[in-house]
Structures are given as structure tokens and as C-alpha cells.
Coordinates of C-alpha atoms in Angstrom, one line a residue:
X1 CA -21.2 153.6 34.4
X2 CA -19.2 153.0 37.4
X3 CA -18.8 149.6 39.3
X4 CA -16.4 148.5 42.2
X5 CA -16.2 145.1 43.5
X6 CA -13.9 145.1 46.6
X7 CA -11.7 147.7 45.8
X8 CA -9.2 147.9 48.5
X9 CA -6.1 150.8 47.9
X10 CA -3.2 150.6 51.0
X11 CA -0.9 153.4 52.0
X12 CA 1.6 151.3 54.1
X13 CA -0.5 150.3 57.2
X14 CA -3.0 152.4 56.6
X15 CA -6.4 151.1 54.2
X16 CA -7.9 154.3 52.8
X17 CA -10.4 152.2 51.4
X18 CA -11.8 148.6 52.2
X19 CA -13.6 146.0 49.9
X20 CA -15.7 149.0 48.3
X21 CA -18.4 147.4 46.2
X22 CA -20.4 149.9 44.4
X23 CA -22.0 150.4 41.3
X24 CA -23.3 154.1 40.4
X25 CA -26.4 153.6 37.9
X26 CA -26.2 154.7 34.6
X27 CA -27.9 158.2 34.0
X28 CA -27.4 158.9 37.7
X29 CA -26.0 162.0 39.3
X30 CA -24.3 160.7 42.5
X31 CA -24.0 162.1 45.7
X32 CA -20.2 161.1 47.0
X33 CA -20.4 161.8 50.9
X34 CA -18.2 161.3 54.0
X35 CA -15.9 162.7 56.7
X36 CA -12.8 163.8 55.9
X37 CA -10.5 161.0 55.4
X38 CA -13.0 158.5 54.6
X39 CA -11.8 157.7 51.6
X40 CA -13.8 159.3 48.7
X41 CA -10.5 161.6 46.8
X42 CA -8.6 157.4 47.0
X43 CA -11.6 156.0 45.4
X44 CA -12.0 158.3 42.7
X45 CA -8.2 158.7 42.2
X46 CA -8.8 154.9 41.7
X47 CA -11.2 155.2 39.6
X48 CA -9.5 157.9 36.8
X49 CA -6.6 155.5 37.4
X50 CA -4.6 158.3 39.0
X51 CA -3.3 155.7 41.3
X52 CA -3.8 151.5 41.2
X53 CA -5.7 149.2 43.8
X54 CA -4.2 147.2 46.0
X55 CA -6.5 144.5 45.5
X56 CA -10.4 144.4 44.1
X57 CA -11.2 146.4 40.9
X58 CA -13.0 148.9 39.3
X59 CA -14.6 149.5 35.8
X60 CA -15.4 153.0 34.4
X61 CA -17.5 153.3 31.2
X62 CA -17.2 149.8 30.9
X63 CA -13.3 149.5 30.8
X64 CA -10.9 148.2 33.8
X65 CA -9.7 151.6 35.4
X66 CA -6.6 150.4 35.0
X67 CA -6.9 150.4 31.4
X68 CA -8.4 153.1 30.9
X69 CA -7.2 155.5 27.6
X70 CA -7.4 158.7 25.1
X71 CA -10.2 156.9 24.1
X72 CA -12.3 156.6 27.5
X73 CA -11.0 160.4 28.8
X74 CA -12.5 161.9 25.9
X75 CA -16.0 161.0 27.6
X76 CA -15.0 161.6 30.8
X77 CA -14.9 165.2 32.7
X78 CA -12.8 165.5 35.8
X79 CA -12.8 168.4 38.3
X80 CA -11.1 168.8 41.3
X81 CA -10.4 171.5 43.9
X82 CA -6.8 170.6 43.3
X83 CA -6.3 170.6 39.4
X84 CA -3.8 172.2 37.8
X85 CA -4.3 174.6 35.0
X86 CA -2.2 176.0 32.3
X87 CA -2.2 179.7 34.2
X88 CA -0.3 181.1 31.4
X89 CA -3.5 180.6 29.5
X90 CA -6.6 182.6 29.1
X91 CA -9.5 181.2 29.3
X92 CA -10.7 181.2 25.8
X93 CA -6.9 180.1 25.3
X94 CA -7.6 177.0 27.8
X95 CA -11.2 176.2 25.8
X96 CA -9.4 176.7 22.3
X97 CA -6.3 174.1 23.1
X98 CA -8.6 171.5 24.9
X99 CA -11.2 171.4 21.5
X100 CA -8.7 169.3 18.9
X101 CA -8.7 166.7 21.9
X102 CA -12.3 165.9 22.3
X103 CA -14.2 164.8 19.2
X104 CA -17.4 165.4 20.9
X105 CA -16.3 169.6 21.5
X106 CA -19.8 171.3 21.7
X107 CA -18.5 175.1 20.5
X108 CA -22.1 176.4 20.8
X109 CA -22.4 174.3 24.4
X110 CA -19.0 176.2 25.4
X111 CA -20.3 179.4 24.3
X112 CA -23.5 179.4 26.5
X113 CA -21.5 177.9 29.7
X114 CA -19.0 180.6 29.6
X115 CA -22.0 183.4 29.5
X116 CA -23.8 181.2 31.8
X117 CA -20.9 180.9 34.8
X118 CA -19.7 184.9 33.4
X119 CA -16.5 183.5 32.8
X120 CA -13.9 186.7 31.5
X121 CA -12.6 184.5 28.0
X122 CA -9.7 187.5 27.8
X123 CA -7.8 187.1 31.4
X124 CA -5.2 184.8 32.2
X125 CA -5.6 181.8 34.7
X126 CA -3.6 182.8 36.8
X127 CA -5.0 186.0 37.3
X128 CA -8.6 184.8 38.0
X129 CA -9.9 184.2 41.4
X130 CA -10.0 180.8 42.7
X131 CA -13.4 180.5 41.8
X132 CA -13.3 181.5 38.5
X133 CA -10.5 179.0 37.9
X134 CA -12.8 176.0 39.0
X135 CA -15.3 177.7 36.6
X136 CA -13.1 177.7 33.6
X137 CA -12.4 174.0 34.9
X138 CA -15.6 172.9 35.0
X139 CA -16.8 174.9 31.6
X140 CA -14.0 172.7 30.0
X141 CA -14.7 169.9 31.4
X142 CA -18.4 170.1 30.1
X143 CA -17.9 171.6 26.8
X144 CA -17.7 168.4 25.0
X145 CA -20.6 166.6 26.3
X146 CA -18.9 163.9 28.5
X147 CA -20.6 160.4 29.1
X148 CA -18.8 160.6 33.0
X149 CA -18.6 163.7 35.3
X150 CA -16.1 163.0 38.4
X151 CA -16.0 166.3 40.7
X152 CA -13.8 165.6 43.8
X153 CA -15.1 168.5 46.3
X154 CA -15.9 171.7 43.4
X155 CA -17.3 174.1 46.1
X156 CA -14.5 174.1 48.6
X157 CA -14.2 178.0 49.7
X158 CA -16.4 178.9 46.9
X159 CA -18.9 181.7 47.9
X160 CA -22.1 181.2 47.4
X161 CA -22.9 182.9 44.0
X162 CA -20.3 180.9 43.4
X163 CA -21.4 177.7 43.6
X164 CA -24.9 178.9 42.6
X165 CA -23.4 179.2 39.2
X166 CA -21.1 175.9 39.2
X167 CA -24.2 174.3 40.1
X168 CA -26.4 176.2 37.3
X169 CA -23.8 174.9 34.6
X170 CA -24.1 171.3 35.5
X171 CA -27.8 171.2 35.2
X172 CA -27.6 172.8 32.0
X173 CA -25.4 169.9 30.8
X174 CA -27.8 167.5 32.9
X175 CA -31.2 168.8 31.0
X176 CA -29.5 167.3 28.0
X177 CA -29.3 163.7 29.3
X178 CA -27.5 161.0 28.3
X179 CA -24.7 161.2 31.2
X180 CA -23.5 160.2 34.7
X181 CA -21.9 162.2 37.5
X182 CA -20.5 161.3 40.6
X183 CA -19.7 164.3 42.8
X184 CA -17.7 164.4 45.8
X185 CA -18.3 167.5 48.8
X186 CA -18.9 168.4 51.9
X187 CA -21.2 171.2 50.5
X188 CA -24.7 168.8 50.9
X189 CA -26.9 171.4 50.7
X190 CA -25.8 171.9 46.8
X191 CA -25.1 168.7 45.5
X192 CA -28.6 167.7 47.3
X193 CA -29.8 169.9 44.4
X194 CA -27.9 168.2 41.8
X195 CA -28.3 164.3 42.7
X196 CA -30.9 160.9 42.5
X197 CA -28.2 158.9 44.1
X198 CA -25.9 158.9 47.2
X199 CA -23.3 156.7 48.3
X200 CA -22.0 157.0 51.9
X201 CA -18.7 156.1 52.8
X202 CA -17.2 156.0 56.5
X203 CA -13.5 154.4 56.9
X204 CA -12.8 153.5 53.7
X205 CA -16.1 151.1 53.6
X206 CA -19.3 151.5 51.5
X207 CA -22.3 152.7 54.5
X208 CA -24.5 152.2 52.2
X209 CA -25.8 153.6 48.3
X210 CA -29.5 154.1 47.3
X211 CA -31.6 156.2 45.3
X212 CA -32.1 159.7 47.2
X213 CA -35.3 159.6 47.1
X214 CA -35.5 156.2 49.0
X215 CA -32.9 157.8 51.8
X216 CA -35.1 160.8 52.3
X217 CA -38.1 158.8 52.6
X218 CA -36.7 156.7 55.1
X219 CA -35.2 159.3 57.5
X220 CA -37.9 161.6 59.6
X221 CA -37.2 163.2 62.4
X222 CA -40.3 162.6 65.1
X223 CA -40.9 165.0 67.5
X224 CA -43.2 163.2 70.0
X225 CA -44.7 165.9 72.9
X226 CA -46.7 163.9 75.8
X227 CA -50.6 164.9 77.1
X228 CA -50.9 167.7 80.0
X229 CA -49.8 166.2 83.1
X230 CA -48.3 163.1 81.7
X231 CA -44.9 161.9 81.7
X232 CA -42.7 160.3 78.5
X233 CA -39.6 158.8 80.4
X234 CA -41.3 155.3 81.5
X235 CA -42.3 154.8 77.7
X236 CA -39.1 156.3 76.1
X237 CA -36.5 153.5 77.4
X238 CA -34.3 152.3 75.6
X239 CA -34.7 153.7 72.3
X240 CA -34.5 151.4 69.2
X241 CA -31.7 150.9 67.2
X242 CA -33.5 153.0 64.2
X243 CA -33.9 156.1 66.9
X244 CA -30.7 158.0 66.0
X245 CA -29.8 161.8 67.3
X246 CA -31.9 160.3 70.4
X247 CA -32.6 163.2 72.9
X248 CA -35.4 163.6 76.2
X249 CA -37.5 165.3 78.6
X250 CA -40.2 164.5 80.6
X251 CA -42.5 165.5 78.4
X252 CA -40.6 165.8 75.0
X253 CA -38.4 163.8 73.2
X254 CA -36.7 164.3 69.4
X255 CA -35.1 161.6 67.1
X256 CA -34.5 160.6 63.6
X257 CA -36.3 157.5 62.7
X258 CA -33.9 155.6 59.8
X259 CA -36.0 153.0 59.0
X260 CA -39.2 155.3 58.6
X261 CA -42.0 152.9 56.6
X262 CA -45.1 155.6 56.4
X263 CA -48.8 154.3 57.8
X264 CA -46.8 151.2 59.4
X265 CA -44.3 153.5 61.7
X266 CA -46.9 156.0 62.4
X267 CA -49.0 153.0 64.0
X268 CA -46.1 151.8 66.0
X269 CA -44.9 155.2 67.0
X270 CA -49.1 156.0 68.4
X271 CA -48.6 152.7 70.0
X272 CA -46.0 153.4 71.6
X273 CA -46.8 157.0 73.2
X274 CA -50.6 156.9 73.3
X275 CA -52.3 160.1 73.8
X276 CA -49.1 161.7 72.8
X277 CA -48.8 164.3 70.0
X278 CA -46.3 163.1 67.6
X279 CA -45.2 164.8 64.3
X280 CA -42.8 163.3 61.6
X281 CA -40.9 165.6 59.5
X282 CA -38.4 164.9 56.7
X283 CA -34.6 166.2 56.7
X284 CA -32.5 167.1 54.5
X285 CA -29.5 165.1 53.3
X286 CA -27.1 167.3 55.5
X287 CA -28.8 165.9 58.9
X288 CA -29.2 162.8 57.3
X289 CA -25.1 162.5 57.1
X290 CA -24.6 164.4 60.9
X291 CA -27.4 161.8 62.2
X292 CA -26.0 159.0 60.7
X293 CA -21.9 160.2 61.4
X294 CA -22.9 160.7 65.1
X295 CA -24.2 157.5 65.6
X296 CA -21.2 155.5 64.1
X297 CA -19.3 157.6 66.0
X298 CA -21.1 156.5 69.0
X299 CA -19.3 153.1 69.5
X300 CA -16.0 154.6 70.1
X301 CA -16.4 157.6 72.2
X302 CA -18.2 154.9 74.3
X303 CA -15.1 152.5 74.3
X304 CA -13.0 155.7 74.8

């Protein structure tokens, strides 16, 4: 649905994003994650051809994004905490000019979203609440069954009913099937709802992108408690690369293990602190991100 082979995009001296290679699978809903100014807004800006590469390039649904047409944005739904909408417009206005442009307009689809977020159809735009007008966005966006969903941060200052119910009309497009997504926030604990995949970026460059259910088994935090009237600091020095969020006591020490592999770290961890009790939990995918933004972060407060 979406690949990127070196995609590189320049604002003077400045590379908002660096030989990005990524390919989003098709039927995927993909997690878009990062600090700000990491790059994700660029790269999808890039990829709805909103702005051109500097180098490298990109293909959505198959075409160049440079070359991408009526004929490719009728399948493709874009939302974004700073769209513009027609505020003169009501909503059932907005829904009613948007239809003749999509040939794939689902009337009964729209219908059930608009009940479903409790969107008012009879109020103008501009007199709806910033969350109801990134509900009418999103209801519009949906309505006519899009291959491609591109969300750049939907839940930004939205409370959270709010996103509850931006979140509750994307998976009723998503129990339907046949579509991709690739969502952009800082709001991990909903799209962590919504996703299978999740791409990482940091600086511009690709971290890395896997199935979410690969990243959650690998991460664990261990929690590793020594026997009464023993020590852990001679057996907890240095800490392995994998060992992020690393922090000690005598007798207790707490990381998140990255390269968690089931039966074979749980051997190596008892091998390590014999007699010890050690537990290994799983995280969610917001400690995940602070675990793994700490420790890249690590290198330069160090050189600072």
C-alpha cells in the first residue's frame, strides 16, 4: 500500500527526513510514532504529495506520489489536526458536496458514522467544537470506503470521549476489511487499540517497523529482587546493551529487556542472578517508545 525507498525531503540545511525506507503491509493499520520533529507530518506530506522529495521516492497505492491524481484520492482518506474545512458548511452540507466526488460514497456507511461519532448534521462548521470538526473530518473521510487512511495526529487536544468515538468509527470501517491505515500521534494509548503495525521514526530515519505483536513480545520489563541477605550490585555490572530504562539497588534492580526471546532469556536471566526472584512483565507500546526515546537520547546527554 505504502513503500519508501530512501526518501530524503531537505528544508535548507536542515533533513526532516533521511533515506526512509519503509513499506507499510497491505491490510495493515500502522502505528506512525516519534518525538516531535522527527519527521512523521514531512513523510506523510510526502507521501499525499503535499510537498516533493529531495531525493528517494515513494509509491502510494501503487502510483509514484508524485503522480498521484483524482483517480488515486478518491481511495484515499486524509485527516489531519490542521485541515481546513468549508466552515460555512454544515455538516450534512460538507457530507452532501464531498458524495459526487467519490464513486465509492457509502450513504448508508455515512449515515451510521454520523449517529455513531453523534455528529449534529444541522450546525455549521464553524460553529462546532474542535472535536466535532475532526469528527465531521474523519466521517468524510470514511464515508466512501477508502483503500488508504492517512491521519497525521487526530487526537491532539481531543478529550477523551472524544477520541473514544474517533477511534470507535475507524474500527467500524476496519471490521469491513479490505484497507490500510497509517496513523500518526502522540496519543499511544489509542492508536495501540487500533494497529498490527508500527513504524518508529527518530531524526528523520526509519528506527525500525515490525508487526506489533512482534514489538510487544520482544520488550518485557524484568524486575529481578535478590534472596534475604544477598546483594545484586557485583552481578548487575554493566548492563547489556538490550537492558534499557536500566535502574539499581542493592537488592533490586528494573529494566526493559528489547531483545526478550521467552524460555531462552528466562534461562539467561536465572543464570545470571541465581537464587534471585525475577519476574518479566510486558509493556505497553507507550513505554516501549519512552524506553526506547531515552536510550537514543542517551548518547548525547552523555557527549553534552
Amino acid at each position: 500500500m505504502i513503500v519508501t525507498e530512501r526518501l530524503t525531503r531537505r528544508f535548507g540545511s536542515i533533513e526532516a527526513v533521511r533515506d526512509l525506507s519503509l513499506t507499510v503491509p497491505d491490510g495493515s493499520i500502522c502505528g506512525f510514532i516519534g518525538a516531535n520533529g522527527a519527521g512523521k507530518t514531512t513523510t506523510l506530506k510526502l507521501l499525499m504529495n503535499l510537498i516533493a522529495p529531495t531525493s528517494g521516492q515513494a509509491t502510494v497505492l501503487g502510483v509514484d506520489s508524485r503522480k498521484l491524481g483524482p483517480a488515486q484520492f478518491a481511495q484515499i482518506g486524509y485527516v489531519s489536526e490542521n485541515q481546513e474545512l468549508p466552515d460555512d458548511l454544515t455538516t450534512r452540507q460538507l457530507l452532501a458536496y464531498l458524495r459526487p466526488f467519490y464513486p465509492t460514497w457509502d450513504d448508508a456507511l455515512a449515515d451510521r458514522l454520523c449517529r455513531l461519532l453523534d455528529l449534529p448534521l444541522d450546525r455549521r462548521l464553524k460553529a462546532l467544537s474542535r472535536g466535532m470538526r475532526m469528527k465531521a473530518a474523519v466521517a468524510s473521510s470514511l464515508a466512501y470506503r477508502p483503500r488508504l487512511l492517512v491521519m497525521d495526529e487526530p487526537f491532539s487536544g481531543l478529550d477523551p470521549v472524544m477520541r473514544d468515538d474517533l477511534v470507535r468509527g475507524i474500527l467500524e470501517l476496519a471490521g469491513d476489511g479490505g484497507w490500510s491505515a497509517i496513523i500518526s500521534s502522540h496519543d499511544l494509548q489509542e492508536i495501540e487499540r487500533l494497529i498490527d503495525f508500527v513504524a518508529y521514526l527518530e531524526d528523520g530515519r526509519l528506527a525500525f517497523a515490525e508487526p506489533i505483536a512482534t514489538l510487544q513480545a520482544r520488550f518485557r520489563q524484568v524486575d529481578v529482587i535478590a534472596a534475604p541477605g544477598a546483594s545484586l550490585a557485583a552481578l548487575a555490572t554493566p548492563p547489556p546493551p538490550a537492558w534499557l530504562s536500566y535502574a539499581s539497588t542493592d537488592r533490586a534492580l528494573r529494566f526493559i529487556h528489547s531483545q526478550y526471546a521467552g524460555d531462552d532469556t528466562e534461562r539467561d536471566l536465572a543464570a545470571r542472578f541465581p537464587d534471585a526472584q525475577i519476574q518479566t512483565t510486558p509493556i505497553s507500546l507507550r513505554d516501549t517508545f519512552i524506553a526506547v526515546a531515552r536510550e537514543r537520547r542517551r548518547p548525547e546527554e552523555a557527549r553534552a
